[in-house]
CSV table of C-alpha atoms in Angstrom, one decimal:
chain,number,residue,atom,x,y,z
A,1,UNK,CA,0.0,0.0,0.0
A,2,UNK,CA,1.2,3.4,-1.0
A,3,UNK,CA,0.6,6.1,1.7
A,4,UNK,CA,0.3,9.7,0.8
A,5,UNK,CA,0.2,12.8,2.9
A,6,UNK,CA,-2.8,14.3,5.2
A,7,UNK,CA,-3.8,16.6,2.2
A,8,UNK,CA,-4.0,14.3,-0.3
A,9,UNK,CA,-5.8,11.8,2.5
A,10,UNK,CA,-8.6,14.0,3.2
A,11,UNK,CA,-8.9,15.3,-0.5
A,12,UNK,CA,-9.7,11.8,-1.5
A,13,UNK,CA,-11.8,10.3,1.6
A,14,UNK,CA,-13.8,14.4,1.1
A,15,UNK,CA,-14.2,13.4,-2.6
A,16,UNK,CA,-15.5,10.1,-1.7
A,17,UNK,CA,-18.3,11.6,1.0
A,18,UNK,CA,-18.8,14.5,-1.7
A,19,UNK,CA,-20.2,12.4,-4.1
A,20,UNK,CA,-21.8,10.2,-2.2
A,21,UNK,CA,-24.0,13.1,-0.7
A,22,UNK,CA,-24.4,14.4,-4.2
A,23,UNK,CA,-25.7,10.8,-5.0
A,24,UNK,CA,-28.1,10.5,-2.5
A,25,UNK,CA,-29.5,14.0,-2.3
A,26,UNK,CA,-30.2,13.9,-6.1
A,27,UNK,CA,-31.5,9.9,-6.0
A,28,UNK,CA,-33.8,11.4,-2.7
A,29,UNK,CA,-34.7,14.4,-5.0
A,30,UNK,CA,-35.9,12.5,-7.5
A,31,UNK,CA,-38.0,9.7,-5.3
A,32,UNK,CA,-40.1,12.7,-4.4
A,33,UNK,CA,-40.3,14.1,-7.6
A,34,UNK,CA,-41.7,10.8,-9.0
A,35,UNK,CA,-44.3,10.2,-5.6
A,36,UNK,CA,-45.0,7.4,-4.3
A,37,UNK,CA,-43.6,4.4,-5.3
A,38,UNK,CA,-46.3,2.2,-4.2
A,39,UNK,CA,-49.3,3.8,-5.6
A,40,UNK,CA,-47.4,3.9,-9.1
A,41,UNK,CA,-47.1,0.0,-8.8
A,42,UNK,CA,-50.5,-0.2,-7.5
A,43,UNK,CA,-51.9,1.9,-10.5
A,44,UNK,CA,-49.5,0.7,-13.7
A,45,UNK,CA,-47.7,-2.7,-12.0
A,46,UNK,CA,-43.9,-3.0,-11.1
A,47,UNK,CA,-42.8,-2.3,-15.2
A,48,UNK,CA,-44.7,1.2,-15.0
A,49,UNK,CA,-43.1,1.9,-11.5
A,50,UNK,CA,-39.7,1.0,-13.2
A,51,UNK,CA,-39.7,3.1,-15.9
A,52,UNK,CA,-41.1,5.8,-14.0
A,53,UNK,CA,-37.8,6.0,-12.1
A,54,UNK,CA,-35.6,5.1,-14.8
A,55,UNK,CA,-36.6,8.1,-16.9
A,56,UNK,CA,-36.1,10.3,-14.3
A,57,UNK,CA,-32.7,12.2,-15.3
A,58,UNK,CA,-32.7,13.6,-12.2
A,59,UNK,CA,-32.5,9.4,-10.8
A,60,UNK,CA,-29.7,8.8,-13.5
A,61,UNK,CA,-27.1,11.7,-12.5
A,62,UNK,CA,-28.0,10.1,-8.4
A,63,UNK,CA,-27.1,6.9,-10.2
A,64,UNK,CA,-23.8,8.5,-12.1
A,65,UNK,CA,-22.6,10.4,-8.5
A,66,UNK,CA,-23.0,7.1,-6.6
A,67,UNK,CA,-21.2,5.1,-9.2
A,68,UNK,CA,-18.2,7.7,-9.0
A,69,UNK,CA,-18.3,7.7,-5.3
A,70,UNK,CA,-17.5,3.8,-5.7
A,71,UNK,CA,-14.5,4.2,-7.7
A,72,UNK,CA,-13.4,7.0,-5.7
A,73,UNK,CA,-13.8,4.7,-2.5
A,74,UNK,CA,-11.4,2.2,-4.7
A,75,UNK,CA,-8.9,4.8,-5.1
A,76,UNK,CA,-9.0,6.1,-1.6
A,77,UNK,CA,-8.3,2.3,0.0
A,78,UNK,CA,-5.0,1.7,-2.4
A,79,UNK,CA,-3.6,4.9,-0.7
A,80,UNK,CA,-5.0,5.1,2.6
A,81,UNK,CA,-5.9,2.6,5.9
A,82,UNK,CA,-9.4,0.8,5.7
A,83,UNK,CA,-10.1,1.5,9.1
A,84,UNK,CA,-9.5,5.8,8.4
A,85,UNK,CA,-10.8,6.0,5.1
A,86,UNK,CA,-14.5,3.4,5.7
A,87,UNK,CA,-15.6,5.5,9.3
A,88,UNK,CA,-14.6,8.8,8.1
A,89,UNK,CA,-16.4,8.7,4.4
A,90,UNK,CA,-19.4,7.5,6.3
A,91,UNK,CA,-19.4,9.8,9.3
A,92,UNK,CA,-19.0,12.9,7.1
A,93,UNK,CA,-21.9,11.2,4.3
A,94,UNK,CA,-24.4,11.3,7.6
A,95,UNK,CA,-23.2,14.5,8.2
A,96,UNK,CA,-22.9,15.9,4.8
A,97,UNK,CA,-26.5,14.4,3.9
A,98,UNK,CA,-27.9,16.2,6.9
A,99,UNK,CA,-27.2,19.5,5.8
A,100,UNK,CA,-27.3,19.0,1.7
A,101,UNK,CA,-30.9,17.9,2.6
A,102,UNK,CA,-31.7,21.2,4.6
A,103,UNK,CA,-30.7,23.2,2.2
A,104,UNK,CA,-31.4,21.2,-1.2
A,105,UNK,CA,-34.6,19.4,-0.6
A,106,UNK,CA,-35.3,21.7,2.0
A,107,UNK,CA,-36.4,18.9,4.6
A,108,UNK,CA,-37.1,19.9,8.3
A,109,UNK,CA,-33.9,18.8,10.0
A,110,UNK,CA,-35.4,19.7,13.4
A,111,UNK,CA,-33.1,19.1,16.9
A,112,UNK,CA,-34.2,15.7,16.8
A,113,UNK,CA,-33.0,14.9,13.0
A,114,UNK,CA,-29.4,16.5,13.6
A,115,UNK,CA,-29.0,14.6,17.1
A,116,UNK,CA,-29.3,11.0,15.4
A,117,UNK,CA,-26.8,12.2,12.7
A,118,UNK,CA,-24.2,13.1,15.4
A,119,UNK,CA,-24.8,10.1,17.1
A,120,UNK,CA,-24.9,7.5,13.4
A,121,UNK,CA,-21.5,9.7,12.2
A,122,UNK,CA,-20.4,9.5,16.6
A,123,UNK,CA,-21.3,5.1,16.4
A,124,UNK,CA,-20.0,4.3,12.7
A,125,UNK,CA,-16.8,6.1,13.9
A,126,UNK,CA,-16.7,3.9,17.3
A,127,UNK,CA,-17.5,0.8,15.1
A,128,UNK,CA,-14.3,0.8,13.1
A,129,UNK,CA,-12.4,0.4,16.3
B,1,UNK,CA,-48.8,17.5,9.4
B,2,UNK,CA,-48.0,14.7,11.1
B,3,UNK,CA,-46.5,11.8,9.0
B,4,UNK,CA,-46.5,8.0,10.7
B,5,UNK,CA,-45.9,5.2,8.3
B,6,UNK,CA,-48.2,2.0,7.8
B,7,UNK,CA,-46.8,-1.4,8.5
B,8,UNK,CA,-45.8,-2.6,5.1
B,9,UNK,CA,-43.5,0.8,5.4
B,10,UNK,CA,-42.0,-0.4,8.4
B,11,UNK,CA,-41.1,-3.5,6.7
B,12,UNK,CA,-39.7,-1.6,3.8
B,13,UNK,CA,-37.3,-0.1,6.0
B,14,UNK,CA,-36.9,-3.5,7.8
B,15,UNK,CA,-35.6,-4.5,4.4
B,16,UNK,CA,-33.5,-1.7,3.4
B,17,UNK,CA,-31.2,-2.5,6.8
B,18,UNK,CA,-31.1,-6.4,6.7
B,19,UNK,CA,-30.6,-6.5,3.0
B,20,UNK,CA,-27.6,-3.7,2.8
B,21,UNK,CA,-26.2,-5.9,5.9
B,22,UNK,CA,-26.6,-9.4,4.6
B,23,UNK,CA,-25.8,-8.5,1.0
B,24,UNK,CA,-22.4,-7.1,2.2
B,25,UNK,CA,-21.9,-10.1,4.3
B,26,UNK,CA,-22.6,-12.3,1.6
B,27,UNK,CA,-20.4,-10.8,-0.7
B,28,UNK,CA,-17.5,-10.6,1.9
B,29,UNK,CA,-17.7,-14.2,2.1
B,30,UNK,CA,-17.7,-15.2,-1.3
B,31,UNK,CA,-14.9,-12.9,-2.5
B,32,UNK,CA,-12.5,-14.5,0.4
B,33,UNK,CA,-13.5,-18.0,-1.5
B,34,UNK,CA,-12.5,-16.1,-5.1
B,35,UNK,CA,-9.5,-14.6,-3.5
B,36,UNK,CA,-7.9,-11.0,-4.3
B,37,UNK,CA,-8.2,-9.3,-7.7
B,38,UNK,CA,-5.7,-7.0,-8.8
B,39,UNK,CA,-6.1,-4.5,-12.0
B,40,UNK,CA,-3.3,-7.0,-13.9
B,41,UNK,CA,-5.8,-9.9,-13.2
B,42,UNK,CA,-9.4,-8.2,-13.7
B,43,UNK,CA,-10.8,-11.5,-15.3
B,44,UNK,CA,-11.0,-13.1,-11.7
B,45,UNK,CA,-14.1,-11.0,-10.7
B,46,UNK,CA,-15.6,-12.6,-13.9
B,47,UNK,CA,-14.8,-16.1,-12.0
B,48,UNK,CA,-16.2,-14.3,-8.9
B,49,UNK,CA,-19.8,-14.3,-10.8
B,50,UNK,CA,-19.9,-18.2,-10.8
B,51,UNK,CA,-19.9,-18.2,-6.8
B,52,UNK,CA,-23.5,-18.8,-5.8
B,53,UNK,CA,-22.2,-16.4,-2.6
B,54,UNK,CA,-21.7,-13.6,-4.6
B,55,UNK,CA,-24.5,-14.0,-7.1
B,56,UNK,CA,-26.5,-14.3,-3.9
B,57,UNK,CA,-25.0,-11.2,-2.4
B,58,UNK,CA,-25.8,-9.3,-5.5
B,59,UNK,CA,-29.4,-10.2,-5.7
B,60,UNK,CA,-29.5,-8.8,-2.3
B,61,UNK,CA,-27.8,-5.6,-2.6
B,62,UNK,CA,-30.3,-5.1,-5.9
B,63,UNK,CA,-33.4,-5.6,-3.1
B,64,UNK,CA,-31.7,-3.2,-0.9
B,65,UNK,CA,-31.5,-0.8,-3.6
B,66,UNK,CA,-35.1,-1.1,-4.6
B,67,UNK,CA,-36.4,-0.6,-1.3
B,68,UNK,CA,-34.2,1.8,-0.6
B,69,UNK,CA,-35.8,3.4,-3.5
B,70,UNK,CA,-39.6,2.9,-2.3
B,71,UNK,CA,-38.6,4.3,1.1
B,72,UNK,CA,-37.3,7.2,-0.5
B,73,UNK,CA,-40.4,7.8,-2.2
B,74,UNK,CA,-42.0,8.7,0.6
B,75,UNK,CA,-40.1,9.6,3.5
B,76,UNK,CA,-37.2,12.2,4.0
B,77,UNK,CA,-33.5,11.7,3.5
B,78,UNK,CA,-32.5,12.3,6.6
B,79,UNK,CA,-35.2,9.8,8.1
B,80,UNK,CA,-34.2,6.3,5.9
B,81,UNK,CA,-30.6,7.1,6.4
B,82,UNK,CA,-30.5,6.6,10.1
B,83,UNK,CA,-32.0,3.5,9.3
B,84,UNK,CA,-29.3,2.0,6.3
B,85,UNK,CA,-26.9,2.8,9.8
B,86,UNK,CA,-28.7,0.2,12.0
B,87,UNK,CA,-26.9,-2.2,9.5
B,88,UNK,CA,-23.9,-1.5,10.8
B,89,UNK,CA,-25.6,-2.8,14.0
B,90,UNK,CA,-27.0,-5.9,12.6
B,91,UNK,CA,-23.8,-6.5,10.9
B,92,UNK,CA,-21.6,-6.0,14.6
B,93,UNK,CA,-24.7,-8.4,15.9
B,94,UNK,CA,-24.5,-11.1,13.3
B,95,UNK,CA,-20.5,-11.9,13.7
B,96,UNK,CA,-20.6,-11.8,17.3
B,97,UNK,CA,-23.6,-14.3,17.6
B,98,UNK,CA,-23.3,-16.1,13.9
B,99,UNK,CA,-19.1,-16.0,13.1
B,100,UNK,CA,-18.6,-15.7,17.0
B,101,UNK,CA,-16.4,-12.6,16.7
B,102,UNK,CA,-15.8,-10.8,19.8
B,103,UNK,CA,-16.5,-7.1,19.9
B,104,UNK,CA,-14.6,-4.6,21.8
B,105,UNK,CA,-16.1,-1.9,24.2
B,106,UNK,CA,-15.8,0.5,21.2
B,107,UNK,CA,-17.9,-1.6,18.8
B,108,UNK,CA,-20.5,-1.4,21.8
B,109,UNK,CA,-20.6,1.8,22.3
B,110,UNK,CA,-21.1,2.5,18.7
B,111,UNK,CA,-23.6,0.2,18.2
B,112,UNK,CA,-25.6,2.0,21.4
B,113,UNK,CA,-25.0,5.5,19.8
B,114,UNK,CA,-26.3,4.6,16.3
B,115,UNK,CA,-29.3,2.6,18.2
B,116,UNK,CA,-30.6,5.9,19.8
B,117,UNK,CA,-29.5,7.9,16.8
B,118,UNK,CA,-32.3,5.6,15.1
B,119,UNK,CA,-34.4,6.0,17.9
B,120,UNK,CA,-34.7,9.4,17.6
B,121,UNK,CA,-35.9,10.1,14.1
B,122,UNK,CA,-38.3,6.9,14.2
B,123,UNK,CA,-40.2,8.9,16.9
B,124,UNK,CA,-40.8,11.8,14.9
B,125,UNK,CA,-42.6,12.9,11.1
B,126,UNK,CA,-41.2,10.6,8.4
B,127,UNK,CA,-41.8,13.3,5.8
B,128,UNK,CA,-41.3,16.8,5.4
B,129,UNK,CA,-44.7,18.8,4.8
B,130,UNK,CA,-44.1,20.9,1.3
B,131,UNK,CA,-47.7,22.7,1.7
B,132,UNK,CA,-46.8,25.2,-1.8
B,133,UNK,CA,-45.0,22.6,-3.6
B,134,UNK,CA,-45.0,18.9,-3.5
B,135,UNK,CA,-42.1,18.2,-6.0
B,136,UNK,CA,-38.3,19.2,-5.0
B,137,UNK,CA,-36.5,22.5,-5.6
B,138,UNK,CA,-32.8,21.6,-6.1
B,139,UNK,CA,-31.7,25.3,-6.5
B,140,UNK,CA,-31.1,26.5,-2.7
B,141,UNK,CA,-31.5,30.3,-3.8
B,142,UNK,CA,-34.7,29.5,-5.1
């Protein structure tokens, strides 16, 4: 394994958690956009339900962001630990996804909502111990 | 507004944990049968498709995708995430009691923290209340 400097570290494991919120906020964005998934089953079976979300482009750029996320994850464990780069992609993708959602999709993260992020990003840090 | 979710929701979200979990597990074990792949020998993962423990580890990670995707369609982000993390939990729960791993203070006290991190947003609204505009506005100057 090559290691590379704290810059370079936290570039890639920040690129990683970057694109991973990007994929999530714009996969959530979409779900809503496209309504319930279970009426559209209910109304035009499991193909209409399918192609209602594969034709969102919204859904496909989600789909593109978590894809790069992956590969960026890849890159990031051939230069850096496991047990640093796994815990501190996730903590800041809670944390990240938290506040992307406030502002983005402009859900009511309320007291409540930003104490179980601290305590998910606090417990998947802990786990990798 | 007040959203709670009916059953069959619950047991979406039941899903979205134990298949992310189980899925992962799966694959974990099947790619220690197929051993490592390296860029030079790419073809292996092609070999890695004929283990029934990853083909099975795939179909699971495509259920966890789909109902990750139902959750999503009607509750908020920042209410189905807490609940992917309560994998981690099951994960932590299934080698200690399944592969008989043991589990350091650390791992507990995670697993405690992410357990009332989940605990807190089941308790409240599952959905935020867009009274004006039911879609989603991406542009945060809007």
């Amino acid at each position: 394994m090559t290691y590379v400097g704290s810059f370079e570290t936290w570039a890639t494991i920040i690129t990683v958690a970057g694109t991973a919120v990007a994929g999530d906020v714009l996969t959530a964005g979409a779900m809503r956009s496209i309504g319930d998934l279970d009426d559209i089953r209910a109304q035009s079976g499991m193909p209409g339900a399918i192609k209602a979300v594969v034709s969102s482009p919204m859904f496909l750029l989600g789909v593109l962001s978590m894809a790069a996320s992956f590969f960026s994850l890849l890159f990031t464990l051939s230069n850096v630990d496991l047990s640093l780069a796994a815990p501190a992609s996730a903590s800041l993708t809670f944390m990240g996804n938290a506040i992307a959602a406030k502002i983005f999709l402009k859900e009511n993260v309320d007291k409540r909502r930003w104490l179980a992020a601290l305590f998910v990003c606090a417990g998947v840090a802990l786990l990798a111990h | 507004m007040k959203h709670t979710l009916k059953p069959a929701q619950y047991l979406i979200l039941l899903a979205v944990m134990l298949t992310a979990s189980i899925g992962d597990t799966l694959l974990s074990h099947g790619m220690a049968q197929v051993g490592p792949v390296s860029l030079a020998h790419l073809g292996v993962l092609f070999t890695a498709m004929k283990n029934l423990w990853v083909v099975a580890g795939i179909l699971c990670l495509l259920g966890f995708f789909a109902s990750y995707l139902t959750a999503l369609s009607w509750a908020d982000l920042t209410f189905v995430l807490p609940s992917t993390a309560f994998g981690y939990v099951v994960v932590a729960l299934l080698s200690k009691f399944w592969l008989h791993e043991a589990i350091s203070l650390y791992r507990w006290l995670g697993i405690v923290l992410i357990v009332c991190g989940v605990g807190f947003v089941a308790n409240g609204p599952s959905r935020t209340e867009h009274a004006d505009h039911p879609g989603i506005e991406l542009d945060p100057l809007a």
